[in-house]
Amino acid sequence: MIAGIIRQAKELGACGKINNCRDWKDLRTLLFSPQGREFCRKQNYPYRETWQSIKSIIGESIEEVKIDCGTIRIDRQCRVAVIGATQADVYCAGCSENYLVIVQHGAAVTIHAEKFSVVRIECLSDDCRINIVSDDTAIVIR
């Protein structure tokens, strides 16, 4: 499975960092990198079917990546990717961390930003739905 994802990414023109990926953890790290997010946004990759295959193999053990999870709540998780049939309320508070929320393949997120939090939201596909609820102290970057 991992080898197939790496092969597809190379065919789509991924940078040389993909060559260092050996497992799901490496791919996840690359997804959250600036270069990885840029590649995924430009190529609309990984495809939704690829994400679903990943979930079928790895299951719910994907801590930072939520794939087809229905309605969920995420509290103070510094980085998270919300993908597919997922509606997430993401709560970000405090200035000790910078938050990164990636949204792809029709996912919907409501960002609850407060208490001086800094939140960056990146939509990797055009079909994402984002709602922002913020106090006057938070910064939300889209």
Short mmCIF file of C-alpha atoms in Angstrom, two decimals:
data_model
loop_
_atom_site.label_atom_id
_atom_site.label_comp_id
_atom_site.label_asym_id
_atom_site.label_seq_id
_atom_site.Cartn_x
_atom_site.Cartn_y
_atom_site.Cartn_z
CA MET A 1 0.00 0.00 0.00
CA ILE A 2 2.68 2.54 1.00
CA ALA A 3 4.77 1.64 -2.05
CA GLY A 4 1.75 2.28 -4.31
CA ILE A 5 1.11 5.69 -2.78
CA ILE A 6 4.77 6.63 -3.17
CA ARG A 7 4.76 5.42 -6.79
CA GLN A 8 1.62 7.46 -7.60
CA ALA A 9 3.05 10.55 -5.93
CA LYS A 10 6.29 10.23 -7.92
CA GLU A 11 4.30 9.88 -11.15
CA LEU A 12 2.46 13.09 -10.27
CA GLY A 13 5.75 14.93 -9.74
CA ALA A 14 6.31 14.81 -5.97
CA CYS A 15 9.57 16.25 -4.72
CA GLY A 16 12.52 14.09 -3.67
CA LYS A 17 11.33 14.01 -0.03
CA ILE A 18 8.94 11.21 -1.05
CA ASN A 19 11.98 8.95 -1.47
CA ASN A 20 12.57 9.08 2.30
CA CYS A 21 9.13 7.66 3.11
CA ARG A 22 9.10 4.10 4.37
CA ASP A 23 5.87 3.88 6.35
CA TRP A 24 2.61 5.64 7.17
CA LYS A 25 4.32 7.83 9.80
CA ASP A 26 6.73 9.20 7.18
CA LEU A 27 3.88 9.90 4.75
CA ARG A 28 1.88 11.63 7.47
CA THR A 29 4.87 13.83 8.32
CA LEU A 30 5.24 14.74 4.65
CA LEU A 31 1.52 15.58 4.38
CA PHE A 32 1.85 18.18 7.14
CA SER A 33 5.00 19.74 5.65
CA PRO A 34 4.65 22.91 3.51
CA GLN A 35 5.93 21.05 0.43
CA GLY A 36 3.59 18.14 1.04
CA ARG A 37 0.55 20.38 1.43
CA GLU A 38 1.45 22.30 -1.71
CA PHE A 39 1.82 19.08 -3.71
CA CYS A 40 -1.44 17.62 -2.39
CA ARG A 41 -3.33 20.83 -3.15
CA LYS A 42 -1.98 21.12 -6.71
CA GLN A 43 -2.59 17.46 -7.53
CA ASN A 44 -5.71 16.91 -5.38
CA TYR A 45 -3.77 13.97 -3.96
CA PRO A 46 -4.09 11.57 -2.19
CA TYR A 47 -7.30 10.73 -3.99
CA ARG A 48 -10.34 10.04 -1.84
CA GLU A 49 -10.17 6.35 -2.75
CA THR A 50 -6.54 6.28 -1.61
CA TRP A 51 -7.52 7.74 1.76
CA GLN A 52 -10.29 5.17 2.11
CA SER A 53 -7.80 2.37 1.35
CA ILE A 54 -5.43 3.76 3.97
CA LYS A 55 -8.24 3.82 6.53
CA SER A 56 -9.27 0.24 5.69
CA ILE A 57 -5.73 -0.95 6.38
CA ILE A 58 -4.71 1.26 9.29
CA GLY A 59 -8.16 1.73 10.80
CA GLU A 60 -8.82 4.28 13.51
CA SER A 61 -5.19 4.36 14.62
CA ILE A 62 -4.53 7.37 12.41
CA GLU A 63 -4.20 9.91 15.19
CA GLU A 64 -3.83 13.15 13.22
CA VAL A 65 -5.81 12.16 10.12
CA LYS A 66 -9.59 11.81 10.31
CA ILE A 67 -11.05 9.98 7.27
CA ASP A 68 -14.81 9.51 6.83
CA CYS A 69 -15.41 9.79 10.59
CA GLY A 70 -18.88 11.33 10.62
CA THR A 71 -19.44 14.04 13.22
CA ILE A 72 -16.49 14.47 15.58
CA ARG A 73 -15.01 16.91 18.06
CA ILE A 74 -11.28 17.63 18.10
CA ASP A 75 -9.85 19.44 21.12
CA ARG A 76 -6.53 21.29 21.09
CA GLN A 77 -4.83 19.02 18.58
CA CYS A 78 -1.95 20.99 17.06
CA ARG A 79 -2.29 19.47 13.62
CA VAL A 80 -5.10 17.52 12.07
CA ALA A 81 -6.30 16.56 8.59
CA VAL A 82 -10.06 16.19 8.13
CA ILE A 83 -10.96 14.21 5.03
CA GLY A 84 -14.07 12.98 3.25
CA ALA A 85 -17.36 12.35 5.04
CA THR A 86 -16.31 14.07 8.24
CA GLN A 87 -17.85 17.03 10.02
CA ALA A 88 -15.44 18.24 12.66
CA ASP A 89 -15.71 20.85 15.36
CA VAL A 90 -12.08 21.79 15.95
CA TYR A 91 -11.35 23.66 19.19
CA CYS A 92 -8.15 25.71 19.33
CA ALA A 93 -7.20 27.74 22.37
CA GLY A 94 -4.05 29.23 23.82
CA CYS A 95 -0.83 30.61 22.44
CA SER A 96 1.53 27.78 23.38
CA GLU A 97 0.92 26.00 20.04
CA ASN A 98 0.28 26.94 16.43
CA TYR A 99 -2.60 24.94 14.97
CA LEU A 100 -2.76 23.51 11.45
CA VAL A 101 -6.03 22.16 10.06
CA ILE A 102 -6.00 20.48 6.63
CA VAL A 103 -9.35 19.87 4.92
CA GLN A 104 -9.88 17.71 1.82
CA HIS A 105 -12.47 15.83 -0.26
CA GLY A 106 -15.73 17.34 0.96
CA ALA A 107 -14.97 17.48 4.66
CA ALA A 108 -16.59 20.20 6.76
CA VAL A 109 -14.95 21.91 9.71
CA THR A 110 -16.00 24.52 12.20
CA ILE A 111 -12.97 26.12 13.77
CA HIS A 112 -13.53 27.42 17.31
CA ALA A 113 -10.53 29.71 17.86
CA GLU A 114 -10.05 31.57 21.11
CA LYS A 115 -7.62 32.70 23.80
CA PHE A 116 -4.88 34.02 21.52
CA SER A 117 -4.68 30.89 19.38
CA VAL A 118 -3.14 31.01 15.90
CA VAL A 119 -4.83 28.66 13.43
CA ARG A 120 -3.85 27.98 9.82
CA ILE A 121 -6.48 26.31 7.64
CA GLU A 122 -5.53 24.71 4.32
CA CYS A 123 -8.11 23.36 1.90
CA LEU A 124 -6.50 20.79 -0.39
CA SER A 125 -9.57 20.47 -2.62
CA ASP A 126 -12.30 22.82 -3.81
CA ASP A 127 -15.18 21.01 -2.11
CA CYS A 128 -14.32 21.80 1.52
CA ARG A 129 -16.67 23.65 3.86
CA ILE A 130 -15.20 25.86 6.57
CA ASN A 131 -16.89 27.90 9.27
CA ILE A 132 -14.93 30.03 11.73
CA VAL A 133 -16.07 30.99 15.22
CA SER A 134 -13.48 33.23 16.82
CA ASP A 135 -13.08 35.58 19.73
CA ASP A 136 -11.26 38.89 19.28
CA THR A 137 -7.91 37.45 20.37
CA ALA A 138 -7.43 34.56 17.93
CA ILE A 139 -5.80 34.72 14.50
CA VAL A 140 -7.12 32.47 11.74
CA ILE A 141 -5.15 32.23 8.50
CA ARG A 142 -6.72 30.75 5.37
#
